[in-house]
Each structure stands twice: as structure tokens, then as C-alpha cells.
């Protein structure tokens, strides 16, 4: 826990924007540069910044290690699950074209767009949680947080 | 090519030499962060904002934090070596020379007839907008759709790397009492 008030206030101001930017990079990746890998790292960096300034116990209350641990695997499951979903719908593994008419078009994008979206969400979840978990592993051994 | 290119490349070289010469590891970590930022700017100039993004977030952001936490575990001062630096210098010079020799064959920057723009399939660029039903980002289309298996593998690699780091580094709060009591028992046996 850092005592300097300026750092604490600035961190609190910055974190929402970092998280927002991470979401932008995640969900705008189909249109601009970005995607799951980059968004995951940016999201994790917001969490780690919080941990650095407010201490390991504070960040563990926000993102409990037990949950983060399960999210690591959940991301890969979402990715592979998308593949199996397309197989169940009659296509090949990760053949997003079969998603075209299988869901309500009014609210959700179809086909390739939906497939890429789901897959990138999976990547984002895994990268975020792996980065956060690695930080936990380092920080709970050292005395600097 | 304008002066910004040369300025960034010169700064990259300067930073690299500084990192190699520093014995104060804390400062060296900071300089590697600077190096990552400079590489990110260089990637922007090369029209690769995706790579620049990743370099800035991973290279300058997360790895700096991880290296600093490693320093907190190990120590901030590098041990002085007694060996002569001549052999490493020779190896580095030869390797660098070989790499520069390798670039002589490469096509010029932005050459439309370069092999990379011809060989895999120009149709990726031409057809992706139609294939993806209007998604304009070819990089995302390639990564997530045309090469979906590949990215699934990459994600699994990230997961595996995370698990490996946890297995090596983690100190499990739940296990600690058990380990402590086992150690105590062993101690008692040794005493007896």
C-alpha cells in the first residue's frame, strides 16, 4: 500500500478509463486494430495497477484468485466450445458460417461476426486471468506489494 | 524515410547499449521499458498498429512490473564477472554481421512485388471483406477465422504457460499449515 495521496487519487481516476479502453480494444477488434490478446493484457494491467497502489489484499478482494484461476481455463473452453457449437450445428470445427441463421438476428450479429466475437472473448478472458494470476504468484512471494 | 525513423532507430541502439552496460538492475529494467516503447513507436511507423499495441501493453507494461517483482525477490545488483568480454563481443559481432548480410536479400520496404505479398495468397486481402460479411479488419479475420485453429493453439499455450508459472512460483495459503507440520514432524524425527 502506497501512502502518497496523489498517486492514489490519480490511479483511481485512471483505472476506469483503462478498463473502458480494454473493452473498446476487445469489442472493436473486428473493425480497428486490437483483439483479445491486446485487450486482455490492458485489462490485466488495470488490475495490476490497482494491486500495486492499494496492496495485494485489496486486489484479491476485487479479483479473488480462486475465480481468476477458473477463468484461465474458462477462456480456452469458450474458444473450443465455439468450435464444438459449430460442429453441433452441422459445420466443421470453428466454421462460423453455420452460426449465420441459428440465432436471433435482431439482437446478435450473425455468422463470421458472431464467431470471431465469441472466440476473441475467450482469448481475452484467458489472457486477462493468466496475466493477473502470474502477478499474484510473483507478488505474494515478494515484499514489495 | 524521414528523420523520425533514424531518430527512433538511433535511440533503440543507444538504449540497447545502455542496458548492456548497466550493472544496476533496477535501472536496466526501466531501460527495457523504454526500449519497448521505442519499438512500439517503430511498429507504428511500419504500419503495424496491432503489434505496436501488444508491444506497448506487454513489453512496457506487464513485463516491467513482473521484472521489478522478480528484482524484489532476488536483488538489485548484478554480480561483477571476472571473465574477459572479448569472446562474447566477437560472437555478437559475427551474429550481427550475419543478420545484416541476411537483410541484403530482402525486398525493399513497401515493395508490392515482395514475396510476402504474393506467395501465401493475395486473395486473403481481396476476399476477406466478402468472406467476413463486411468486417474490415483483415488481421482479425486472419487470426480468428481463417486461422482459427492456430489461435486456439496460441490461447492454449498462454494457459499452459500460466499454469507452469503457478506451479513453480505459487505459495498456496491452504497448503502452508500442512507443509509446516510435515517439516516439524521431520525435525522431531531428526532430533529423536
Short mmCIF file of C-alpha atoms in Angstrom, two decimals:
data_model
loop_
_atom_site.label_atom_id
_atom_site.label_comp_id
_atom_site.label_asym_id
_atom_site.label_seq_id
_atom_site.Cartn_x
_atom_site.Cartn_y
_atom_site.Cartn_z
CA UNK A 1 0.00 0.00 0.00
CA UNK A 2 1.46 3.34 -1.08
CA UNK A 3 0.96 6.32 1.18
CA UNK A 4 1.26 9.12 -1.42
CA UNK A 5 -2.20 10.64 -1.89
CA UNK A 6 -1.50 11.99 -5.39
CA UNK A 7 -0.64 8.54 -6.73
CA UNK A 8 -3.71 7.01 -5.10
CA UNK A 9 -6.09 9.63 -6.47
CA UNK A 10 -4.61 9.59 -9.97
CA UNK A 11 -4.76 5.78 -10.02
CA UNK A 12 -8.42 5.83 -9.04
CA UNK A 13 -9.08 8.34 -11.81
CA UNK A 14 -7.18 6.36 -14.43
CA UNK A 15 -8.40 2.82 -13.80
CA UNK A 16 -11.94 3.27 -15.21
CA UNK A 17 -10.51 4.66 -18.44
CA UNK A 18 -8.00 1.84 -18.74
CA UNK A 19 -10.81 -0.70 -18.28
CA UNK A 20 -13.00 1.13 -20.79
CA UNK A 21 -10.15 1.18 -23.28
CA UNK A 22 -9.64 -2.55 -22.76
CA UNK A 23 -13.31 -3.18 -23.57
CA UNK A 24 -13.02 -0.94 -26.63
CA UNK A 25 -9.99 -2.84 -27.89
CA UNK A 26 -11.78 -6.15 -27.20
CA UNK A 27 -15.07 -5.40 -28.91
CA UNK A 28 -13.81 -3.12 -31.64
CA UNK A 29 -11.12 -5.55 -32.74
CA UNK A 30 -13.12 -6.60 -35.81
CA UNK A 31 -13.04 -3.04 -37.11
CA UNK A 32 -9.80 -1.49 -35.87
CA UNK A 33 -6.50 -2.76 -34.56
CA UNK A 34 -6.86 -4.87 -31.44
CA UNK A 35 -8.42 -8.09 -30.29
CA UNK A 36 -8.45 -10.50 -27.40
CA UNK A 37 -4.72 -10.66 -26.72
CA UNK A 38 -4.19 -6.92 -26.51
CA UNK A 39 -7.43 -6.25 -24.64
CA UNK A 40 -6.64 -8.98 -22.13
CA UNK A 41 -3.26 -7.50 -21.32
CA UNK A 42 -4.68 -3.97 -20.99
CA UNK A 43 -7.45 -5.23 -18.70
CA UNK A 44 -4.93 -7.12 -16.58
CA UNK A 45 -2.69 -4.05 -16.41
CA UNK A 46 -5.56 -2.07 -14.89
CA UNK A 47 -5.99 -4.78 -12.23
CA UNK A 48 -2.24 -4.93 -11.59
CA UNK A 49 -2.04 -1.13 -11.27
CA UNK A 50 -4.73 -1.31 -8.61
CA UNK A 51 -2.80 -4.05 -6.86
CA UNK A 52 0.46 -2.11 -6.97
CA UNK A 53 -1.04 1.01 -5.42
CA UNK A 54 -3.61 -0.37 -2.99
CA UNK A 55 -1.95 -3.60 -1.99
CA UNK A 56 -2.33 -7.31 -2.66
CA UNK A 57 -5.25 -7.78 -0.26
CA UNK A 58 -7.30 -5.06 -1.98
CA UNK A 59 -6.81 -6.56 -5.44
CA UNK A 60 -7.55 -10.05 -4.14
CA UNK A 61 -10.91 -8.75 -2.89
CA UNK A 62 -11.68 -7.33 -6.36
CA UNK A 63 -10.45 -10.38 -8.29
CA UNK A 64 -10.30 -13.41 -5.98
CA UNK A 65 -7.52 -15.83 -7.01
CA UNK A 66 -9.92 -18.78 -6.93
CA UNK A 67 -12.16 -17.12 -9.54
CA UNK A 68 -9.23 -15.95 -11.67
CA UNK A 69 -7.81 -19.49 -11.63
CA UNK A 70 -11.03 -20.89 -13.06
CA UNK A 71 -11.30 -18.08 -15.63
CA UNK A 72 -7.89 -19.10 -17.02
CA UNK A 73 -9.39 -22.36 -18.23
CA UNK A 74 -12.81 -20.87 -18.99
CA UNK A 75 -11.39 -18.70 -21.79
CA UNK A 76 -9.98 -21.72 -23.63
CA UNK A 77 -13.28 -23.53 -23.01
CA UNK A 78 -15.23 -20.64 -24.59
CA UNK A 79 -12.93 -20.78 -27.61
CA UNK A 80 -13.09 -24.54 -28.05
CA UNK A 81 -16.78 -24.51 -27.13
CA UNK A 82 -17.47 -22.19 -30.06
CA UNK A 83 -15.81 -24.79 -32.24
CA UNK A 84 -17.92 -27.60 -30.85
CA UNK A 85 -21.06 -25.47 -31.14
CA UNK A 86 -20.43 -25.03 -34.85
CA UNK A 87 -19.93 -28.80 -35.11
CA UNK A 88 -23.24 -29.42 -33.34
CA UNK A 89 -24.93 -27.07 -35.79
CA UNK A 90 -23.67 -29.19 -38.66
CA UNK A 91 -20.50 -27.44 -39.75
CA UNK A 92 -16.81 -28.12 -39.31
CA UNK A 93 -14.85 -27.22 -36.17
CA UNK A 94 -14.76 -23.39 -35.92
CA UNK A 95 -16.77 -22.98 -39.12
CA UNK A 96 -18.58 -19.81 -38.12
CA UNK A 97 -20.75 -19.66 -41.23
CA UNK A 98 -23.25 -22.10 -39.69
CA UNK A 99 -23.98 -19.52 -36.99
CA UNK A 100 -25.48 -17.28 -39.65
CA UNK A 101 -29.14 -18.21 -39.19
CA UNK A 102 -29.09 -20.08 -35.92
CA UNK A 103 -29.64 -17.15 -33.59
CA UNK A 104 -31.91 -14.17 -33.24
CA UNK A 105 -30.67 -11.68 -35.79
CA UNK A 106 -32.35 -8.70 -34.26
CA UNK A 107 -30.07 -8.57 -31.23
CA UNK A 108 -26.98 -10.53 -32.20
CA UNK A 109 -24.63 -10.37 -35.18
CA UNK A 110 -24.56 -13.49 -37.33
CA UNK A 111 -22.09 -15.82 -38.94
CA UNK A 112 -18.45 -14.86 -39.06
CA UNK A 113 -19.01 -11.77 -36.94
CA UNK A 114 -20.53 -13.73 -34.05
CA UNK A 115 -17.90 -16.45 -34.31
CA UNK A 116 -14.98 -14.03 -34.24
CA UNK A 117 -16.63 -12.16 -31.37
CA UNK A 118 -17.01 -15.30 -29.23
CA UNK A 119 -13.54 -16.54 -29.97
CA UNK A 120 -11.97 -13.19 -29.11
CA UNK A 121 -13.91 -13.09 -25.84
CA UNK A 122 -12.39 -16.47 -24.98
CA UNK A 123 -8.88 -15.22 -25.77
CA UNK A 124 -9.48 -12.05 -23.74
CA UNK A 125 -10.66 -13.98 -20.66
CA UNK A 126 -7.69 -16.35 -20.72
CA UNK A 127 -5.07 -13.64 -21.28
CA UNK A 128 -6.51 -11.37 -18.56
CA UNK A 129 -6.64 -14.10 -15.97
CA UNK A 130 -3.25 -15.61 -16.80
CA UNK A 131 -1.56 -12.21 -16.55
CA UNK A 132 -3.32 -11.41 -13.27
CA UNK A 133 -2.51 -14.85 -11.87
CA UNK A 134 1.18 -14.51 -12.75
CA UNK A 135 1.20 -11.17 -10.96
CA UNK A 136 -0.38 -12.79 -7.89
CA UNK A 137 2.22 -15.55 -7.97
CA UNK A 138 5.08 -13.04 -8.03
CA UNK A 139 3.56 -10.54 -5.62
CA UNK A 140 2.60 -12.99 -2.89
CA UNK A 141 6.24 -14.14 -2.71
CA UNK A 142 7.84 -10.70 -2.60
CA UNK A 143 7.62 -7.97 -0.03
CA UNK A 144 7.13 -5.02 -2.34
CA UNK A 145 3.36 -5.00 -2.68
CA UNK B 1 12.07 7.61 -44.79
CA UNK B 2 12.30 10.71 -42.70
CA UNK B 3 14.36 11.78 -39.73
CA UNK B 4 11.91 10.29 -37.20
CA UNK B 5 12.83 6.82 -38.43
CA UNK B 6 16.53 7.43 -37.92
CA UNK B 7 15.94 9.13 -34.56
CA UNK B 8 13.97 6.13 -33.25
CA UNK B 9 16.48 3.61 -34.58
CA UNK B 10 19.36 5.57 -33.04
CA UNK B 11 17.55 5.77 -29.70
CA UNK B 12 16.86 2.00 -29.88
CA UNK B 13 20.56 1.29 -30.40
CA UNK B 14 21.52 3.70 -27.60
CA UNK B 15 19.05 2.11 -25.18
CA UNK B 16 20.27 -1.38 -26.04
CA UNK B 17 23.89 -0.44 -25.37
CA UNK B 18 22.89 1.26 -22.11
CA UNK B 19 21.01 -1.83 -20.92
CA UNK B 20 24.02 -4.00 -21.73
CA UNK B 21 26.40 -1.72 -19.79
CA UNK B 22 24.26 -1.13 -16.70
CA UNK B 23 25.03 -3.11 -13.55
CA UNK B 24 22.17 -1.54 -11.57
CA UNK B 25 19.36 -3.95 -12.42
CA UNK B 26 16.52 -1.65 -11.37
CA UNK B 27 17.69 0.95 -13.89
CA UNK B 28 18.17 -1.78 -16.52
CA UNK B 29 14.54 -2.85 -16.12
CA UNK B 30 13.41 0.74 -16.62
CA UNK B 31 15.54 0.97 -19.76
CA UNK B 32 13.99 -2.21 -21.17
CA UNK B 33 10.62 -0.49 -20.69
CA UNK B 34 11.90 2.48 -22.68
CA UNK B 35 13.19 0.07 -25.32
CA UNK B 36 9.70 -1.46 -25.61
CA UNK B 37 8.09 1.94 -26.04
CA UNK B 38 10.58 2.85 -28.76
CA UNK B 39 9.89 -0.47 -30.52
CA UNK B 40 6.17 0.25 -30.29
CA UNK B 41 6.69 3.62 -31.98
CA UNK B 42 8.79 1.91 -34.62
CA UNK B 43 5.98 -0.60 -35.28
CA UNK B 44 3.54 2.28 -35.73
CA UNK B 45 5.82 3.74 -38.38
CA UNK B 46 5.88 0.33 -40.09
CA UNK B 47 2.04 0.39 -40.26
CA UNK B 48 1.57 -2.39 -37.72
CA UNK B 49 -0.60 -0.84 -35.01
CA UNK B 50 -1.59 -4.30 -33.70
CA UNK B 51 1.99 -5.21 -32.98
CA UNK B 52 2.65 -1.76 -31.52
CA UNK B 53 -0.31 -2.22 -29.21
CA UNK B 54 0.93 -5.55 -27.99
CA UNK B 55 4.47 -4.32 -27.55
CA UNK B 56 3.34 -1.31 -25.51
CA UNK B 57 0.97 -3.33 -23.30
CA UNK B 58 3.09 -6.45 -22.81
CA UNK B 59 6.65 -5.19 -23.22
CA UNK B 60 6.44 -1.83 -21.49
CA UNK B 61 3.55 -2.57 -19.15
CA UNK B 62 3.28 -6.06 -17.73
CA UNK B 63 6.82 -7.35 -18.17
CA UNK B 64 8.27 -4.27 -16.46
CA UNK B 65 6.09 -4.96 -13.43
CA UNK B 66 6.98 -8.66 -13.48
CA UNK B 67 10.70 -7.94 -13.76
CA UNK B 68 10.50 -5.45 -10.90
CA UNK B 69 8.76 -8.04 -8.74
CA UNK B 70 11.49 -10.52 -9.68
CA UNK B 71 14.07 -7.98 -8.52
CA UNK B 72 12.20 -7.69 -5.23
CA UNK B 73 12.71 -11.46 -4.85
CA UNK B 74 16.33 -11.65 -5.95
CA UNK B 75 18.34 -8.45 -5.61
CA UNK B 76 19.12 -5.24 -7.43
CA UNK B 77 22.82 -5.55 -8.10
CA UNK B 78 24.40 -7.70 -10.77
CA UNK B 79 27.48 -9.61 -9.67
CA UNK B 80 30.64 -8.41 -11.43
CA UNK B 81 32.11 -11.02 -13.77
CA UNK B 82 35.80 -11.77 -14.00
CA UNK B 83 35.76 -13.26 -17.47
CA UNK B 84 37.05 -11.29 -20.42
CA UNK B 85 34.29 -9.72 -22.56
CA UNK B 86 36.23 -10.30 -25.80
CA UNK B 87 34.73 -13.68 -26.78
CA UNK B 88 31.09 -12.56 -26.26
CA UNK B 89 31.86 -9.38 -28.22
CA UNK B 90 33.25 -11.44 -31.08
CA UNK B 91 30.21 -13.76 -31.09
CA UNK B 92 27.80 -10.81 -31.05
CA UNK B 93 29.68 -9.05 -33.85
CA UNK B 94 29.67 -12.16 -36.05
CA UNK B 95 25.96 -12.79 -35.38
CA UNK B 96 25.10 -9.16 -36.10
CA UNK B 97 27.13 -9.25 -39.31
CA UNK B 98 25.32 -12.44 -40.41
CA UNK B 99 21.94 -10.85 -39.70
CA UNK B 100 22.81 -7.72 -41.70
CA UNK B 101 24.08 -9.97 -44.52
CA UNK B 102 20.68 -11.71 -44.38
CA UNK B 103 18.79 -8.45 -44.84
CA UNK B 104 20.65 -7.72 -48.11
CA UNK B 105 18.42 -10.22 -49.93
CA UNK B 106 15.20 -8.79 -48.55
CA UNK B 107 12.83 -6.76 -50.71
CA UNK B 108 12.56 -3.03 -50.17
CA UNK B 109 10.14 -1.69 -47.59
CA UNK B 110 6.62 -1.45 -49.03
CA UNK B 111 7.50 -3.24 -52.28
CA UNK B 112 4.20 -4.57 -53.71
CA UNK B 113 6.10 -7.33 -55.55
CA UNK B 114 7.67 -8.66 -52.37
CA UNK B 115 7.24 -12.40 -51.80
CA UNK B 116 5.10 -11.95 -48.68
CA UNK B 117 2.58 -10.01 -50.70
CA UNK B 118 2.46 -12.62 -53.44
CA UNK B 119 3.06 -16.04 -52.00
CA UNK B 120 0.56 -17.03 -49.23
CA UNK B 121 -2.48 -15.78 -51.05
CA UNK B 122 -3.31 -12.25 -52.10
CA UNK B 123 -6.94 -13.33 -52.01
CA UNK B 124 -6.93 -13.06 -48.21
CA UNK B 125 -6.82 -9.31 -48.62
CA UNK B 126 -9.12 -9.25 -51.62
CA UNK B 127 -11.75 -11.68 -50.36
CA UNK B 128 -11.82 -11.15 -46.61
CA UNK B 129 -14.34 -8.30 -46.70
CA UNK B 130 -16.77 -10.52 -48.61
CA UNK B 131 -15.98 -13.71 -46.67
CA UNK B 132 -16.41 -11.94 -43.34
CA UNK B 133 -19.65 -10.25 -44.37
CA UNK B 134 -18.25 -6.76 -44.06
CA UNK B 135 -15.72 -6.98 -41.24
CA UNK B 136 -12.99 -4.66 -42.45
CA UNK B 137 -10.07 -5.78 -40.26
CA UNK B 138 -8.10 -8.35 -42.26
CA UNK B 139 -5.77 -9.12 -39.34
CA UNK B 140 -8.63 -10.13 -37.06
CA UNK B 141 -10.25 -12.09 -39.87
CA UNK B 142 -7.00 -13.99 -40.45
CA UNK B 143 -6.33 -14.66 -36.77
CA UNK B 144 -9.79 -15.63 -35.63
CA UNK B 145 -11.39 -17.08 -38.71
CA UNK B 146 -9.03 -18.24 -41.48
CA UNK B 147 -6.52 -19.44 -38.89
CA UNK B 148 -8.89 -20.20 -36.01
CA UNK B 149 -7.10 -23.47 -35.10
CA UNK B 150 -3.82 -21.63 -34.84
CA UNK B 151 -5.21 -19.04 -32.44
CA UNK B 152 -6.89 -21.76 -30.37
CA UNK B 153 -3.44 -23.31 -30.03
CA UNK B 154 -1.94 -19.96 -29.03
CA UNK B 155 -4.58 -19.43 -26.36
CA UNK B 156 -3.85 -22.91 -25.02
CA UNK B 157 -0.16 -22.03 -24.94
CA UNK B 158 -0.96 -18.93 -22.84
CA UNK B 159 -2.98 -21.10 -20.45
CA UNK B 160 -0.20 -23.69 -20.23
CA UNK B 161 2.42 -21.01 -19.57
CA UNK B 162 0.24 -19.56 -16.82
CA UNK B 163 -0.18 -22.99 -15.20
CA UNK B 164 3.58 -23.60 -15.39
CA UNK B 165 4.37 -20.27 -13.70
CA UNK B 166 1.84 -21.04 -10.98
CA UNK B 167 3.29 -24.50 -10.37
CA UNK B 168 6.78 -23.05 -9.97
CA UNK B 169 6.05 -19.86 -8.06
CA UNK B 170 2.87 -20.15 -6.14
CA UNK B 171 2.83 -20.42 -2.42
CA UNK B 172 -0.52 -21.88 -1.60
CA UNK B 173 -2.04 -20.42 1.54
CA UNK B 174 -4.06 -23.59 2.09
CA UNK B 175 -1.06 -25.87 1.86
CA UNK B 176 1.17 -23.96 4.19
CA UNK B 177 -0.04 -25.42 7.52
CA UNK B 178 0.36 -28.93 6.11
CA UNK B 179 3.89 -28.23 4.91
CA UNK B 180 4.76 -26.61 8.22
CA UNK B 181 3.51 -29.57 10.25
CA UNK B 182 5.33 -32.00 7.94
CA UNK B 183 8.54 -30.03 8.42
CA UNK B 184 8.03 -30.03 12.18
CA UNK B 185 7.49 -33.79 12.21
CA UNK B 186 10.68 -34.29 10.23
CA UNK B 187 12.52 -32.07 12.67
CA UNK B 188 11.23 -34.06 15.60
CA UNK B 189 12.31 -37.32 13.95
CA UNK B 190 15.78 -35.91 13.34
CA UNK B 191 16.05 -34.87 16.96
CA UNK B 192 14.92 -38.27 18.23
#
